[in-house]
Tab-separated table of C-alpha atoms in Angstrom:
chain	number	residue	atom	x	y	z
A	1	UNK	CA	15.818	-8.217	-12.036
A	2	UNK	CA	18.453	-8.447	-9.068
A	3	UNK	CA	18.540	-4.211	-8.996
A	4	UNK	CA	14.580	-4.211	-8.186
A	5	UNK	CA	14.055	-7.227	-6.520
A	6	UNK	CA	16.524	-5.414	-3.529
A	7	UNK	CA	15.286	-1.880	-4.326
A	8	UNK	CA	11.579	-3.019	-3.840
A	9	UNK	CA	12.647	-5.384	-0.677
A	10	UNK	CA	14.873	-2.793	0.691
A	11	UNK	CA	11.876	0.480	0.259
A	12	UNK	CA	9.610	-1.802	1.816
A	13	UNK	CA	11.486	-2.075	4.970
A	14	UNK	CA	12.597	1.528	4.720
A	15	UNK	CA	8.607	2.574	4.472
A	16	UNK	CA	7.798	0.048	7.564
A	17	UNK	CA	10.168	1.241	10.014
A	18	UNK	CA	9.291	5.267	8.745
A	19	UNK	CA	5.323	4.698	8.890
A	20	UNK	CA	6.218	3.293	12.589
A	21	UNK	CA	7.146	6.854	13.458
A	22	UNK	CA	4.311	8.877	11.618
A	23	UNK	CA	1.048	8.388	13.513
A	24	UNK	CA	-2.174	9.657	11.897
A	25	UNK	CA	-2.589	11.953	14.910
A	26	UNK	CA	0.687	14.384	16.545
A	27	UNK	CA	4.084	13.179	15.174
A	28	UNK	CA	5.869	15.099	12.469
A	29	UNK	CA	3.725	17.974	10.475
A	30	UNK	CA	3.300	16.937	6.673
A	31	UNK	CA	6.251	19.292	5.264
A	32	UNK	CA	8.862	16.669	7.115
A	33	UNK	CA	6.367	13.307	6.393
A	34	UNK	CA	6.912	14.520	2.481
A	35	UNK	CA	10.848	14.978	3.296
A	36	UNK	CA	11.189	11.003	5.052
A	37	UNK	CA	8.591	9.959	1.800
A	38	UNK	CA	11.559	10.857	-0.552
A	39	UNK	CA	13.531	8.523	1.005
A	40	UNK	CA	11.506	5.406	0.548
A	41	UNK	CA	11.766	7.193	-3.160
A	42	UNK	CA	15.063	7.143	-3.256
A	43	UNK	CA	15.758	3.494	-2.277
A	44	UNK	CA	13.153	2.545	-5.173
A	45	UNK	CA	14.838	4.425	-7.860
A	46	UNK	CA	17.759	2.523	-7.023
A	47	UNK	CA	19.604	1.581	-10.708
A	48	UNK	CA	16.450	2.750	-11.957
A	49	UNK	CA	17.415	3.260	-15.732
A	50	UNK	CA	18.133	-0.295	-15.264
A	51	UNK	CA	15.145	-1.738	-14.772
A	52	UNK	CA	12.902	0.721	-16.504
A	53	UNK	CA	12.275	-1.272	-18.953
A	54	UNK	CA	10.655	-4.411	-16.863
A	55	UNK	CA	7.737	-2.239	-15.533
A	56	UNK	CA	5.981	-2.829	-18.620
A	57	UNK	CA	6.700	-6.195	-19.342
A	58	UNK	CA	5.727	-7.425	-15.507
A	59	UNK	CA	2.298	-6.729	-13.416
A	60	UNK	CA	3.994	-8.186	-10.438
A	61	UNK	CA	7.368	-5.886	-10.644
A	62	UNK	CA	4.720	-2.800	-10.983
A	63	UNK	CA	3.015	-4.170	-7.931
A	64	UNK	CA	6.383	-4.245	-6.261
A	65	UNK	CA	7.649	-1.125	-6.479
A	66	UNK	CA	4.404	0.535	-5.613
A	67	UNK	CA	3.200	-1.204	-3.257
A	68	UNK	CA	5.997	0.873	-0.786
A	69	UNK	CA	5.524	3.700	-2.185
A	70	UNK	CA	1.609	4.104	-1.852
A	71	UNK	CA	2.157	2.871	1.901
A	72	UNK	CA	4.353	5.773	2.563
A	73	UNK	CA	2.270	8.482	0.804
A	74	UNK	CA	-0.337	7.336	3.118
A	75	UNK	CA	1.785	8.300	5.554
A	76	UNK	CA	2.883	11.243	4.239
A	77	UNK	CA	-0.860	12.729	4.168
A	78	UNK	CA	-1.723	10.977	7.301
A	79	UNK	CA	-4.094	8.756	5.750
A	80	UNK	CA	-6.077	5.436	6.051
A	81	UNK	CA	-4.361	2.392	4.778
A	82	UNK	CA	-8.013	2.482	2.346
A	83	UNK	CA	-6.873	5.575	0.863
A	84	UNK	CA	-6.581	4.803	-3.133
A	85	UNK	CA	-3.276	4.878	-4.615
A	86	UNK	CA	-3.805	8.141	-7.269
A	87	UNK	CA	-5.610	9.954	-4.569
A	88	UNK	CA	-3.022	9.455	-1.970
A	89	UNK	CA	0.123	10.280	-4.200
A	90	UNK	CA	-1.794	13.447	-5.311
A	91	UNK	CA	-2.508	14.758	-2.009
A	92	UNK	CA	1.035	13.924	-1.217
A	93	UNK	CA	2.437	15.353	-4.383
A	94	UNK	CA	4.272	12.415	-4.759
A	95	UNK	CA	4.875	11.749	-8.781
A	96	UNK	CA	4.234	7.996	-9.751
A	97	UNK	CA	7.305	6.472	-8.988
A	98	UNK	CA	7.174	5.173	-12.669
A	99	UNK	CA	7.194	8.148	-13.760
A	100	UNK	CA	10.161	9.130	-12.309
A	101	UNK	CA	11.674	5.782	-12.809
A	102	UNK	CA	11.262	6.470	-16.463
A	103	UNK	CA	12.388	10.160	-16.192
A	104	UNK	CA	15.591	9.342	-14.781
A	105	UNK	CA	15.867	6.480	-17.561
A	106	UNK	CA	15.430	9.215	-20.130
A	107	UNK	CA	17.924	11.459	-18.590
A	108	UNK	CA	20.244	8.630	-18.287
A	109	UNK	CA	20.167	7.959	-22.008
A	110	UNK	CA	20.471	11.655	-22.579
A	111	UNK	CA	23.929	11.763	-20.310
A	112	UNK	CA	24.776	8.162	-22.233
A	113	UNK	CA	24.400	9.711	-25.470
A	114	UNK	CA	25.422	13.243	-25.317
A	115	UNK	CA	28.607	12.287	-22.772
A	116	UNK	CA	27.210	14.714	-20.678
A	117	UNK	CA	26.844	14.422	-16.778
A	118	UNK	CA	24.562	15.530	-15.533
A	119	UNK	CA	22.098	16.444	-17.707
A	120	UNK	CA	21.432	20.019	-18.419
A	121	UNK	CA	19.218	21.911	-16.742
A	122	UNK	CA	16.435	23.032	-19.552
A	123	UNK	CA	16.999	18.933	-20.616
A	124	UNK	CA	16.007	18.525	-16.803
A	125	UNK	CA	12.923	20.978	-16.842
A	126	UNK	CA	11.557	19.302	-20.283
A	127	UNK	CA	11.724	15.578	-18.806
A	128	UNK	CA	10.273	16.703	-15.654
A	129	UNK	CA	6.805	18.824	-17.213
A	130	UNK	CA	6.227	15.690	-19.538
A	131	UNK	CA	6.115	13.403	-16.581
A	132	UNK	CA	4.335	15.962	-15.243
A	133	UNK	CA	1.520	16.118	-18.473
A	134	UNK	CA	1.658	12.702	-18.141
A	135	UNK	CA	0.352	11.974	-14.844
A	136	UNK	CA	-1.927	14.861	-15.120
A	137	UNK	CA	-3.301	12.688	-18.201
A	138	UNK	CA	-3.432	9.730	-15.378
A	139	UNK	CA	-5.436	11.914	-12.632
A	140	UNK	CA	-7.597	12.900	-15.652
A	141	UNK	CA	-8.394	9.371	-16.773
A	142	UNK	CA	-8.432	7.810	-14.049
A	143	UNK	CA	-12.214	6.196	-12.194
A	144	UNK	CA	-10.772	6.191	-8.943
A	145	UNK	CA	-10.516	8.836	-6.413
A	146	UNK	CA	-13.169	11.318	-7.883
A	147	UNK	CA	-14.200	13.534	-4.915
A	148	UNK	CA	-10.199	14.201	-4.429
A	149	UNK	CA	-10.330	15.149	-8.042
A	150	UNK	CA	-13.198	18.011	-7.799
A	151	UNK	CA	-11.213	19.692	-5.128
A	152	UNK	CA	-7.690	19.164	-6.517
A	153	UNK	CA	-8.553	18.648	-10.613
A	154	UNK	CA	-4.670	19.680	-11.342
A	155	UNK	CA	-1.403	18.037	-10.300
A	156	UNK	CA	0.555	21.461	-10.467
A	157	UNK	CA	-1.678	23.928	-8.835
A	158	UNK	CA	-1.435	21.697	-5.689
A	159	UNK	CA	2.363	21.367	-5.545
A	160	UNK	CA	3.067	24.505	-6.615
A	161	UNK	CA	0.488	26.219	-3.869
A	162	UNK	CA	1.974	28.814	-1.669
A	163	UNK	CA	0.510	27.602	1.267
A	164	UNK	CA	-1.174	25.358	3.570
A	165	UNK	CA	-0.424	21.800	4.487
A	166	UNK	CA	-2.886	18.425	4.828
A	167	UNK	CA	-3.260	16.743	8.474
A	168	UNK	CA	-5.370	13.717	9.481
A	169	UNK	CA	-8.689	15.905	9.303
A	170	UNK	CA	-8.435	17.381	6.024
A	171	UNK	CA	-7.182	14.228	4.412
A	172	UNK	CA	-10.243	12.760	5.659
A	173	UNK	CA	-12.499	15.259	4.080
A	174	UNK	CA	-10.154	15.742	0.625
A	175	UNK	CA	-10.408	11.403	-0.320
A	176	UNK	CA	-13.512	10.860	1.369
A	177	UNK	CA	-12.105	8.585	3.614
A	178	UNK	CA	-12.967	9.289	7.351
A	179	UNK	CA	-15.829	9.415	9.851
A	180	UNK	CA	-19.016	9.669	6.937
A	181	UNK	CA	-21.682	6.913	7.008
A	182	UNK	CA	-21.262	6.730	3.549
A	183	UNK	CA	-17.339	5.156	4.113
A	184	UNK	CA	-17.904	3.347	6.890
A	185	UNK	CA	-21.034	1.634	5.056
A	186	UNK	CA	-18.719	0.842	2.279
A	187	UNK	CA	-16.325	-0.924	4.784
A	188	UNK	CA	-19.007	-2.999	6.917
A	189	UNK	CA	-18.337	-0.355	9.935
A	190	UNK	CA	-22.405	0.700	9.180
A	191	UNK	CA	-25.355	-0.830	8.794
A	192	UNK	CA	-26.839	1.835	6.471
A	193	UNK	CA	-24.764	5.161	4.624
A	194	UNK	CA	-27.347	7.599	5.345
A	195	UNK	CA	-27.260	11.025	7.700
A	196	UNK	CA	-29.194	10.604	9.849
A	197	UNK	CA	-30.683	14.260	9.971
A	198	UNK	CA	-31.551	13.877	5.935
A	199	UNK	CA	-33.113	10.661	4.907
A	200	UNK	CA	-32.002	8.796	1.472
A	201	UNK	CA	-29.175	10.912	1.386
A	202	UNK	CA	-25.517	9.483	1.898
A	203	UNK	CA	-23.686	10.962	5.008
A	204	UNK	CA	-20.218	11.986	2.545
A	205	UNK	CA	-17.981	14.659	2.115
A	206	UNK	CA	-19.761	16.207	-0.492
A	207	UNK	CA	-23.582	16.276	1.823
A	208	UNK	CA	-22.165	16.859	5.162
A	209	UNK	CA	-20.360	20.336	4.956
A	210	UNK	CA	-22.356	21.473	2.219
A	211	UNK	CA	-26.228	20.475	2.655
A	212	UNK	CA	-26.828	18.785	6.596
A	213	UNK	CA	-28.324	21.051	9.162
A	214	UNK	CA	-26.433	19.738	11.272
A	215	UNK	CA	-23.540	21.722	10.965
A	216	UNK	CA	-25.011	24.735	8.888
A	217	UNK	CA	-24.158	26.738	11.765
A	218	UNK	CA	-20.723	26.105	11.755
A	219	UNK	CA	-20.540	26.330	7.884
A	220	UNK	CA	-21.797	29.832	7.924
A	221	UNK	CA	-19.303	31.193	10.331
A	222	UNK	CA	-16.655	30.713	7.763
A	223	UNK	CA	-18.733	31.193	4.319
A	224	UNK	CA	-16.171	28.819	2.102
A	225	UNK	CA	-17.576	28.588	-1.670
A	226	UNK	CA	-20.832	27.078	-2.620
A	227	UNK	CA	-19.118	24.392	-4.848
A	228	UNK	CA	-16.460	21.990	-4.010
A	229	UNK	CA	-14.583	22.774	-7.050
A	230	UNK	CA	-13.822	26.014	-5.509
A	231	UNK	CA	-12.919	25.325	-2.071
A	232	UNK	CA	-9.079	24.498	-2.420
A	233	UNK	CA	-8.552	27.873	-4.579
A	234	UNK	CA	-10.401	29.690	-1.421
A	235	UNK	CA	-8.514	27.721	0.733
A	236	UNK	CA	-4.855	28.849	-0.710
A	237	UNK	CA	-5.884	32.327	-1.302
A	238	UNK	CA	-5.056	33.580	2.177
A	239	UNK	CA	-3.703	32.425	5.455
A	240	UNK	CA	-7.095	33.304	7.498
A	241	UNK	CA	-9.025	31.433	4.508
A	242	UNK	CA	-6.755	27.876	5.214
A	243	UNK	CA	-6.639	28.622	8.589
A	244	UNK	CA	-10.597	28.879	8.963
A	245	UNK	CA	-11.294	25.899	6.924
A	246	UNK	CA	-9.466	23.635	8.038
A	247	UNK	CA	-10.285	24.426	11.662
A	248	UNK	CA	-14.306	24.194	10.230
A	249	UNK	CA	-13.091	20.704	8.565
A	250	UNK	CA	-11.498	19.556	11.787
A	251	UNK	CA	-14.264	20.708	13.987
A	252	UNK	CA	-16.655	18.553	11.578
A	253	UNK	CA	-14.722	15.595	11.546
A	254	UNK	CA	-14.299	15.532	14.919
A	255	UNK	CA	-18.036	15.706	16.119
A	256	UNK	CA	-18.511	12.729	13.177
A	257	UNK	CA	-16.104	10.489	15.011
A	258	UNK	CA	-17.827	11.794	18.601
A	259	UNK	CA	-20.902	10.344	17.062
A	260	UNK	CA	-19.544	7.521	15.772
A	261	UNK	CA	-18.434	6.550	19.338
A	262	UNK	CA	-21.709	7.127	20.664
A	263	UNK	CA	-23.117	4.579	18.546
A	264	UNK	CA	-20.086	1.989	19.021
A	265	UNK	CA	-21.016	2.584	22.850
A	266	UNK	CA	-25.084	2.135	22.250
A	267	UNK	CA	-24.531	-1.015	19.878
A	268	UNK	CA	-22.604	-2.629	22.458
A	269	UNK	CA	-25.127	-1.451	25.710
């Protein structure tokens, strides 16, 4: 347990003195976030095919190695410390770092037993899409992090897109977890989740761009798809369709945070 217990100790203050340099707002753009992410990666796979084995015998080693890891895909998509951990590593297109710490175990026992080293490259390619099936199977499954699944439903169309890249805004938007009554609520910021232009229904990602008046206007200027599902596929089709989005998405989530202000302000009168 020596290998992990420094590997996990070690990413963890690898991840805190990174996540000091990548502010939610400015600071590096999310193609070099994803590049400093791998590091904290790296330090965790330390002796990997070494340890492997422990992550399913031990709740607490699991905890440990990604506990680090989720911090600095957080980072990586310029995230809230809320955001949940299969949403965030999605987003970031970070694979579960067990699943790579049982990749390289497998390709480790493939070099061990065939003499070979490194592995060869179609043994490579066949580890990497079952970890890949695999945590697809996860994203599937999973109960957490279901508005980030209707706009990004599969692991591989997201990494593999040819363009585009998350900020601050859009991550708010994509997990849900940003300036909406409906978060806030759930975090004690608000005393009720409701827009306030439409009554009984919940100020959230999926009401606010889609269905509130308020910002019908704006909606209409860009014409993105009628359902969510869609919206990421319009999105990567074309530089003006990213472009326009995410500038609608930004614009959005920038008057909800003016209004929350307002109220912080009149609450406080």
């Amino acid at each position: 347990m020596i290998d992990i217990e420094y590997a996990s100790a070690k990413a963890a203050k690898t991840q805190a003195s990174l996540s000091r340099m990548l502010p939610n707002i400015g600071g590096s753009r999310a193609g070099i976030r994803r590049l400093l992410a791998r590091v904290v990666a790296s330090v965790l796979l330390y002796a990997a095919p070494a340890w492997t084995m422990a992550l399913d015998r031990s709740q607490e080693i699991r905890r440990k190695v990604a506990a680090p890891y989720r911090l600095i895909a957080i980072r990586a998509i310029s995230g809230f410390r809320t955001e949940l951990e299969d949403a965030a590593l999605v987003l970031a297109g970070m694979i579960p770092i067990d699943l790579l710490a049982r990749e390289m175990a497998e390709l480790y026992r493939w070099s061990q037993e065939k003499g070979r080293t490194p592995p060869e490259d179609a043994i490579r390619r066949s580890e990497r899409a079952a970890t890949m099936a695999t945590w697809q199977a996860r994203w599937d499954a999973s109960e957490k992090g279901r508005w980030t699944h209707r706009l990004v439903p599969k692991v591989h169309d997201w990494m593999e897109r040819e363009r585009g890249e998350v900020n601050f805004h859009l991550t708010e938007f994509i997990s849900g977890h940003g300036g909406f009554r409906d978060y806030l609520y759930r975090f004690r910021h608000e005393a009720a989740p409701w827009c306030p232009a439409c009554p009984l229904q919940r100020e959230n990602p999926q009401h606010v761009p889609y269905h509130c008046p308020r910002y019908e206007s704006w909606t209409t200027q860009v014409s993105p798809p009628e359902e969510p599902e869609d919206l990421i596929l319009f999105m990567a089709e074309s530089e003006e369709n990213w472009t326009s989005t995410n500038n609608l998405i930004v614009r959005i989530q920038r008057d909800l945070r003016r209004c929350e202000v307002e109220r912080r302000i009149m609450e406080t009168a």
